[in-house]
Amino acid sequence: MIALMSATTARHQTSEPEPKLLADPTLCACNSGLRRTRCCGLSSAGLPDPANHSLLDATVELAKTARTGGRNREAERYLLQVLDLAPLHREALRVLYELRRAENRLQAAEALIKRICSIDPPVAVILLQYAQLLIGLGRHADAEAPARAALKLAPREAASHHMIGMIFTETNRVLAGERHYRLALSFSEPNDAAIISNLAWNLKLQGRLDEAAALYQSAMAQRAENPRTLSGLAQVEAGRGNFDRAVALIGQAKEAAPSDRMIGLLDALARLQRNDPTGCIERIDATAAAIAPQSLVATELAAKGQALERLGDFEAAFSAYQQARSFQRERAGRRFDPAPLDQRLAALKQTFLSDRLGALPRAPIQPGAPMPIFLLGTARSGTSLLESMLAQIPGIDPADDRGPLPDLSRLLPKMIAGLGGPASEFPDALIDTIAGDARDVIPMLGARYLRSLQISGIANAETRFVTDRSADLPWTLGLAAMLFPTAPVIQVLRHPLDVGLSCFAQDRLYPGNAGVTLESAAKFYDITMSAISHIRGQMTLRYLPVRYEDLITAPVATFARVLEFIGIQVDAAAALTAPARKVPRTPAYAVTREKLHRRSLNRHQNFGARLDPMRPILNPWIEALGYTPSTQQAA
Amino acid sequence: MNDMPPPQADAAPAPVPPASTGASPPPIAGGIKVTLGEVLNEISAYERDGKLDLAEDLAERVLRAAPNHAHVLHLSGIVAYRRGKVDLAIERMERSMELSPDVPVYPRNMCEIYRGAGQLDDALRVAHRAIELAPEDSRAHFNHALIRYERLELDAALAAADRAIELDANFPEAHFERAEILLLAGQLTPGWESYEWRFKLKQAEGMLPKTDKPQWDGGPLPEGRLLIVADQGFGDCIQFGRYIPWLAERAPKPVLACSGDLVPILKQINGIGRIVTRWEATGDFDAYIPLSGLPRLAGTTIDTIPATIPYLHPDPAKIAAWRQQLDALTPRHKKRIGLVWAGRPTHKNDRKRTVKLRQFAPLFARPDLAIVTVQKGDRIDEVGQYFGPAPLVNLGPTIQDFTDTLAIMQSLDRLVTIDTSVAHLAGASGVATSLILPYAPDWRWLHGRDDTPWYPSIKLYRQQRPYDWSGVVERLAAEI
């Protein structure tokens, strides 16, 4: 940019020649094709009056005609010319956005539609397109603001409710998501199959599998061969234990969309679940051949690794796991960043000190209300196994990972601030419950926790206990202990190398992209265990440790010990051998649930030195947990 | 419990022996050359003042310049020891003895280092060597007495302490050690007499009021004219608190000066007029008496220890509240075992008495037990590393004061503890207790018996070998 002085001033101050006014030719880094000063570097100073945009409308029409005629370069030239003169010409921006999106120049597309959304007056359709783009990029949380703005502009528009329903559903606010899907249905054609399918998926996520199946059936009544609907229903049927039906549906989906990779993967995983690892590998290899030279994605590679491991080819399995993670690192740019985890642990250690916590209020026991049983562990330590065992007992209903603790931890600082307290973040905000009206916050959150269980249908009138295995529990355990000071806390322990391996040998990523390398999986374990240990050292908990290995090798005795700890007198053996009990909300892991097996015991031993990168971090925990070679053999 | 440690070793021996090598000391403070003696004195001064990082830094620099200098090695070893680097300390100090085998102060100090490392045979060997080199050195004999005590060789310990006193009659540490030996041996009457030297120890400064009033002789005094000083640790005060009713018969309504933590406990004892927590609040008095001086005045022998148990009584409302909480926190049908595994880290014998939580593994393996930890302090964080099979409730963070602990214990089937104030609290309130003790325990637990006349509800479990806890918890766990 050239610094401009008024000509008069310049003449009086210097005898040097006047600077020339030159346009900055630098193109914008977003790859829109516009000059930077007309795109992401746009300044509001010097913008033309929108009333004069009409002078350029004819050129925009030429661009649209060219685009319709498939002459995209010609269209692009017109659009860039118009936008160089009038950077906020809405229609020119819109057409260029569509062009860039079609070209998959997504950074440019995002910059352009974001700019359109900033032009007054806002337009609901554009806002929805912006939200749609962000959702397509997997950025559901970012999509919320434009989707909300669209909803305000068009509150009776089905598309607005549909969009925000998707966003809420994918950001773990499934009840709110359901509400908006139902509103979308009320404002649309009553049988809009897309909305019905999305609502069915939402209910599946809530564990309401019978309702989800019925909705999928109604969507199929309109379009029987929709592969997405078929595959969605297949997963629901698997969760209901109807595996043959699930396989048949996957077969139908495959016929409807033979080249659909997601369905191909489902097929492969179904084969693995039916103990057909060879079939699983064949299916994935078929995909690989079909897409060559393009690479399989992480999910496919991880599934192949699991199948190879099942066949005992540990070297090839490990190679597949490594390829999966390498794909995430190299192609998707998922690099491990431990800083947020370290910061979170530091904040937790600073807050949860017995001297600071002693005088804080605790929530009273609610007579007649269900008592949570907190199932504590690290990712992949086996809390789902224990939860599924406990769910066999009438009156113990599983919340799975759907408990409200993470929401409450976000709500807590807002409530304190709303009651006149200071504005700090969780967990530090907990300490602010010491003073004034904020003392009421903990009892209020305790009541809200219970209410949330009822609203979500996790607990009903017969529920005496709810198992809560929130993934965030290691970080919200302190809050949990203040809301329910006498609730059982059962920690599932598992050999750290098995946990680390299990975290690595899949496609899922954890906070900070943990899991993308062996070291990051180990670090994630270390940080999580450190957080749990710290809380346990500083707070009074009703605590019982249970070994995953014991749950596998001596399920009845171990389960009996757990029941005794909780204070339930039931025949453990009978409970474990009974048919699966129907629970109010089916846990998500029901889809992939298998009968107890020993494959996961000391799994790390199959991989030997390949896991060495984890050992420096995990060895102290291996020792602390007592996993010596002798105990491994005993297990 | 006794708060006043006898001196362990002379950290800064003098005079400085001749150097073994001719190396020059490093320049310090802006490159100004100083003599080796000056540098060594500076290290000693830092060490004496507790500026261990400075002492270590300087010692390391000097050692680089003079790696084979016996006294540099010795002094840096002492600094290393105080920094907790025991192996390094031993390595350097042994080297210094090799280089200068005839310097008496080296084996004398080494004796204490070996003791600290639990190498009692080595400690005894160098104690003998120190005496051989300097037979008239009272401190060498004193160190010898300490080692003999650790080995429970009480006759030899007493002889060594007596020899130290013979050489230096005004040697408070030796007198105090003599007291501990006699008391541990059950010879309470002469033991109490030597025990009076405790206030002449360097560490005792500030324990008694600055006053020209006499120490009470046990004679009658008017109401409110006697000041009792709770002079020792919490456990001692609880233990000797039993004498207050006896005292009050002779000097009614005495004023008790104690720390605020003890007020809610000691106020339960009959006969006290007023309790103060600051010297300024004592008011005028005719005489004073440290609480730990009462057994002597009462002429207590093994057979006359007053044991009207319980003499501490928890608040019934607190008992009910804690019982309710424990009922909610622990499984029914399991015995509740209270647990304390660590004492105050500044206590002179803490290293000997404190264990790791994980060392109670045999207890955790009992399927019929639930563990209730009543541990307080920094070591509470070991609960975070507990992964045993038994349910464990960490009550420490919820306990506010001794009255909570007292009340909680009424809802336990048994307390298992190391030698710390909670043991006294349990004993004084009649709670069934298993107390684990080091091989050479504090004098009050006597030796060669598994009970204690001070607290009938306490059963003692002693180490069979010095510094070796193996078998102790196993025995205890088997007997619960």
GROMACS .gro file of N, CA, C and O in nm, chain B residues 33-93:
model
  244
  668LYS      N    1   4.084  -1.431   4.373
  668LYS     CA    2   4.141  -1.555   4.425
  668LYS      C    3   4.126  -1.557   4.577
  668LYS      O    4   4.153  -1.458   4.645
  669VAL      N    5   4.083  -1.670   4.627
  669VAL     CA    6   4.075  -1.686   4.771
  669VAL      C    7   4.143  -1.817   4.807
  669VAL      O    8   4.168  -1.901   4.721
  670THR      N    9   4.168  -1.836   4.934
  670THR     CA   10   4.232  -1.961   4.974
  670THR      C   11   4.130  -2.072   4.979
  670THR      O   12   4.008  -2.048   4.991
  671LEU      N   13   4.181  -2.195   4.972
  671LEU     CA   14   4.092  -2.311   4.979
  671LEU      C   15   4.016  -2.311   5.111
  671LEU      O   16   3.896  -2.339   5.116
  672GLY      N   17   4.087  -2.276   5.215
  672GLY     CA   18   4.021  -2.273   5.346
  672GLY      C   19   3.904  -2.178   5.347
  672GLY      O   20   3.797  -2.208   5.403
  673GLU      N   21   3.922  -2.063   5.282
  673GLU     CA   22   3.812  -1.965   5.279
  673GLU      C   23   3.692  -2.021   5.203
  673GLU      O   24   3.577  -2.005   5.244
  674VAL      N   25   3.723  -2.087   5.092
  674VAL     CA   26   3.612  -2.142   5.013
  674VAL      C   27   3.539  -2.249   5.092
  674VAL      O   28   3.416  -2.254   5.096
  675LEU      N   29   3.618  -2.334   5.157
  675LEU     CA   30   3.554  -2.441   5.234
  675LEU      C   31   3.471  -2.384   5.349
  675LEU      O   32   3.363  -2.434   5.380
  676ASN      N   33   3.522  -2.280   5.409
  676ASN     CA   34   3.444  -2.216   5.516
  676ASN      C   35   3.316  -2.158   5.461
  676ASN      O   36   3.211  -2.161   5.528
  677GLU      N   37   3.325  -2.107   5.339
  677GLU     CA   38   3.204  -2.050   5.279
  677GLU      C   39   3.101  -2.159   5.251
  677GLU      O   40   2.982  -2.143   5.277
  678ILE      N   41   3.150  -2.273   5.203
  678ILE     CA   42   3.057  -2.386   5.180
  678ILE      C   43   2.994  -2.428   5.311
  678ILE      O   44   2.872  -2.447   5.321
  679SER      N   45   3.078  -2.437   5.414
  679SER     CA   46   3.027  -2.477   5.545
  679SER      C   47   2.921  -2.379   5.594
  679SER      O   48   2.818  -2.419   5.651
  680ALA      N   49   2.949  -2.251   5.572
  680ALA     CA   50   2.855  -2.148   5.618
  680ALA      C   51   2.721  -2.161   5.545
  680ALA      O   52   2.613  -2.154   5.606
  681TYR      N   53   2.728  -2.183   5.415
  681TYR     CA   54   2.605  -2.202   5.337
  681TYR      C   55   2.529  -2.324   5.390
  681TYR      O   56   2.408  -2.322   5.407
  682GLU      N   57   2.604  -2.429   5.414
  682GLU     CA   58   2.541  -2.554   5.459
  682GLU      C   59   2.476  -2.534   5.595
  682GLU      O   60   2.363  -2.578   5.618
  683ARG      N   61   2.545  -2.463   5.681
  683ARG     CA   62   2.493  -2.439   5.816
  683ARG      C   63   2.367  -2.354   5.811
  683ARG      O   64   2.273  -2.375   5.886
  684ASP      N   65   2.366  -2.260   5.717
  684ASP     CA   66   2.252  -2.170   5.707
  684ASP      C   67   2.137  -2.229   5.625
  684ASP      O   68   2.037  -2.161   5.599
  685GLY      N   69   2.157  -2.349   5.580
  685GLY     CA   70   2.050  -2.413   5.503
  685GLY      C   71   2.043  -2.366   5.358
  685GLY      O   72   1.947  -2.397   5.287
  686LYS      N   73   2.146  -2.293   5.314
  686LYS     CA   74   2.148  -2.249   5.173
  686LYS      C   75   2.215  -2.359   5.090
  686LYS      O   76   2.328  -2.345   5.040
  687LEU      N   77   2.141  -2.468   5.077
  687LEU     CA   78   2.204  -2.588   5.023
  687LEU      C   79   2.234  -2.577   4.874
  687LEU      O   80   2.329  -2.638   4.825
  688ASP      N   81   2.150  -2.504   4.802
  688ASP     CA   82   2.178  -2.491   4.659
  688ASP      C   83   2.308  -2.415   4.636
  688ASP      O   84   2.390  -2.451   4.552
  689LEU      N   85   2.330  -2.310   4.716
  689LEU     CA   86   2.455  -2.234   4.704
  689LEU      C   87   2.573  -2.320   4.748
  689LEU      O   88   2.679  -2.321   4.684
  690ALA      N   89   2.552  -2.392   4.858
  690ALA     CA   90   2.659  -2.479   4.908
  690ALA      C   91   2.696  -2.584   4.804
  690ALA      O   92   2.813  -2.608   4.777
  691GLU      N   93   2.594  -2.642   4.745
  691GLU     CA   94   2.618  -2.747   4.646
  691GLU      C   95   2.689  -2.691   4.523
  691GLU      O   96   2.785  -2.751   4.473
  692ASP      N   97   2.641  -2.577   4.478
  692ASP     CA   98   2.701  -2.516   4.360
  692ASP      C   99   2.849  -2.488   4.383
  692ASP      O  100   2.934  -2.524   4.300
  693LEU      N  101   2.879  -2.428   4.496
  693LEU     CA  102   3.017  -2.395   4.525
  693LEU      C  103   3.101  -2.520   4.545
  693LEU      O  104   3.214  -2.531   4.495
  694ALA      N  105   3.043  -2.618   4.616
  694ALA     CA  106   3.116  -2.743   4.639
  694ALA      C  107   3.149  -2.812   4.508
  694ALA      O  108   3.259  -2.864   4.490
  695GLU      N  109   3.054  -2.811   4.417
  695GLU     CA  110   3.078  -2.877   4.288
  695GLU      C  111   3.189  -2.806   4.211
  695GLU      O  112   3.272  -2.870   4.146
  696ARG      N  113   3.188  -2.676   4.219
  696ARG     CA  114   3.292  -2.600   4.147
  696ARG      C  115   3.429  -2.629   4.207
  696ARG      O  116   3.528  -2.648   4.135
  697VAL      N  117   3.434  -2.631   4.338
  697VAL     CA  118   3.562  -2.658   4.404
  697VAL      C  119   3.609  -2.800   4.371
  697VAL      O  120   3.726  -2.826   4.345
  698LEU      N  121   3.510  -2.892   4.370
  698LEU     CA  122   3.544  -3.031   4.344
  698LEU      C  123   3.600  -3.050   4.203
  698LEU      O  124   3.688  -3.133   4.182
  699ARG      N  125   3.549  -2.972   4.110
  699ARG     CA  126   3.603  -2.982   3.974
  699ARG      C  127   3.749  -2.940   3.971
  699ARG      O  128   3.830  -2.995   3.899
  700ALA      N  129   3.779  -2.837   4.054
  700ALA     CA  130   3.917  -2.788   4.057
  700ALA      C  131   4.006  -2.880   4.141
  700ALA      O  132   4.126  -2.890   4.115
  701ALA      N  133   3.947  -2.945   4.241
  701ALA     CA  134   4.027  -3.027   4.331
  701ALA      C  135   3.958  -3.160   4.354
  701ALA      O  136   3.907  -3.187   4.463
  702PRO      N  137   3.954  -3.246   4.251
  702PRO     CA  138   3.873  -3.368   4.261
  702PRO      C  139   3.925  -3.469   4.361
  702PRO      O  140   3.851  -3.558   4.401
  703ASN      N  141   4.049  -3.458   4.400
  703ASN     CA  142   4.105  -3.555   4.495
  703ASN      C  143   4.139  -3.492   4.629
  703ASN      O  144   4.225  -3.542   4.701
  704HIS      N  145   4.075  -3.384   4.657
  704HIS     CA  146   4.101  -3.317   4.783
  704HIS      C  147   4.008  -3.377   4.888
  704HIS      O  148   3.885  -3.370   4.878
  705ALA      N  149   4.067  -3.439   4.989
  705ALA     CA  150   3.987  -3.517   5.084
  705ALA      C  151   3.878  -3.433   5.150
  705ALA      O  152   3.762  -3.476   5.162
  706HIS      N  153   3.915  -3.313   5.191
  706HIS     CA  154   3.814  -3.238   5.266
  706HIS      C  155   3.707  -3.180   5.173
  706HIS      O  156   3.591  -3.167   5.214
  707VAL      N  157   3.750  -3.148   5.052
  707VAL     CA  158   3.650  -3.102   4.955
  707VAL      C  159   3.550  -3.215   4.931
  707VAL      O  160   3.428  -3.194   4.928
  708LEU      N  161   3.602  -3.335   4.915
  708LEU     CA  162   3.515  -3.450   4.894
  708LEU      C  163   3.421  -3.470   5.013
  708LEU      O  164   3.301  -3.494   4.998
  709HIS      N  165   3.479  -3.459   5.130
  709HIS     CA  166   3.401  -3.482   5.252
  709HIS      C  167   3.289  -3.379   5.264
  709HIS      O  168   3.172  -3.412   5.287
  710LEU      N  169   3.328  -3.255   5.245
  710LEU     CA  170   3.230  -3.147   5.261
  710LEU      C  171   3.122  -3.154   5.153
  710LEU      O  172   3.002  -3.138   5.180
  711SER      N  173   3.163  -3.182   5.031
  711SER     CA  174   3.063  -3.192   4.924
  711SER      C  175   2.973  -3.312   4.948
  711SER      O  176   2.856  -3.312   4.911
  712GLY      N  177   3.029  -3.416   5.014
  712GLY     CA  178   2.946  -3.531   5.050
  712GLY      C  179   2.840  -3.493   5.149
  712GLY      O  180   2.724  -3.536   5.139
  713ILE      N  181   2.877  -3.414   5.247
  713ILE     CA  182   2.778  -3.370   5.347
  713ILE      C  183   2.668  -3.288   5.280
  713ILE      O  184   2.549  -3.306   5.307
  714VAL      N  185   2.711  -3.201   5.191
  714VAL     CA  186   2.611  -3.120   5.119
  714VAL      C  187   2.520  -3.211   5.036
  714VAL      O  188   2.397  -3.196   5.036
  715ALA      N  189   2.582  -3.307   4.969
  715ALA     CA  190   2.501  -3.400   4.887
  715ALA      C  191   2.402  -3.474   4.976
  715ALA      O  192   2.286  -3.494   4.938
  716TYR      N  193   2.446  -3.516   5.093
  716TYR     CA  194   2.357  -3.588   5.184
  716TYR      C  195   2.238  -3.502   5.222
  716TYR      O  196   2.123  -3.547   5.222
  717ARG      N  197   2.268  -3.379   5.251
  717ARG     CA  198   2.159  -3.290   5.292
  717ARG      C  199   2.067  -3.257   5.175
  717ARG      O  200   1.953  -3.217   5.195
  718ARG      N  201   2.117  -3.274   5.055
  718ARG     CA  202   2.032  -3.257   4.936
  718ARG      C  203   1.959  -3.387   4.902
  718ARG      O  204   1.893  -3.395   4.799
  719GLY      N  205   1.975  -3.488   4.983
  719GLY     CA  206   1.906  -3.614   4.960
  719GLY      C  207   1.978  -3.708   4.866
  719GLY      O  208   1.923  -3.812   4.827
  720LYS      N  209   2.101  -3.673   4.828
  720LYS     CA  210   2.176  -3.759   4.735
  720LYS      C  211   2.267  -3.850   4.819
  720LYS      O  212   2.389  -3.828   4.827
  721VAL      N  213   2.205  -3.950   4.879
  721VAL     CA  214   2.275  -4.030   4.978
  721VAL      C  215   2.388  -4.111   4.915
  721VAL      O  216   2.499  -4.117   4.969
  722ASP      N  217   2.358  -4.174   4.801
  722ASP     CA  218   2.462  -4.257   4.739
  722ASP      C  219   2.585  -4.174   4.702
  722ASP      O  220   2.699  -4.216   4.723
  723LEU      N  221   2.559  -4.057   4.648
  723LEU     CA  222   2.670  -3.969   4.611
  723LEU      C  223   2.750  -3.928   4.734
  723LEU      O  224   2.874  -3.923   4.734
  724ALA      N  225   2.675  -3.897   4.840
  724ALA     CA  226   2.741  -3.856   4.965
  724ALA      C  227   2.833  -3.966   5.015
  724ALA      O  228   2.950  -3.941   5.051
  725ILE      N  229   2.782  -4.087   5.014
  725ILE     CA  230   2.862  -4.199   5.065
  725ILE      C  231   2.987  -4.218   4.977
  725ILE      O  232   3.098  -4.235   5.028
  726GLU      N  233   2.966  -4.213   4.848
  726GLU     CA  234   3.079  -4.233   4.756
  726GLU      C  235   3.189  -4.130   4.784
  726GLU      O  236   3.307  -4.165   4.795
  727ARG      N  237   3.149  -4.006   4.798
  727ARG     CA  238   3.250  -3.901   4.818
  727ARG      C  239   3.315  -3.910   4.955
  727ARG      O  240   3.437  -3.891   4.970
  728MET      N  241   3.234  -3.940   5.054
  728MET     CA  242   3.291  -3.940   5.189
  728MET      C  243   3.378  -4.062   5.213
  728MET      O  244   3.476  -4.057   5.288
   0.00000   0.00000   0.00000
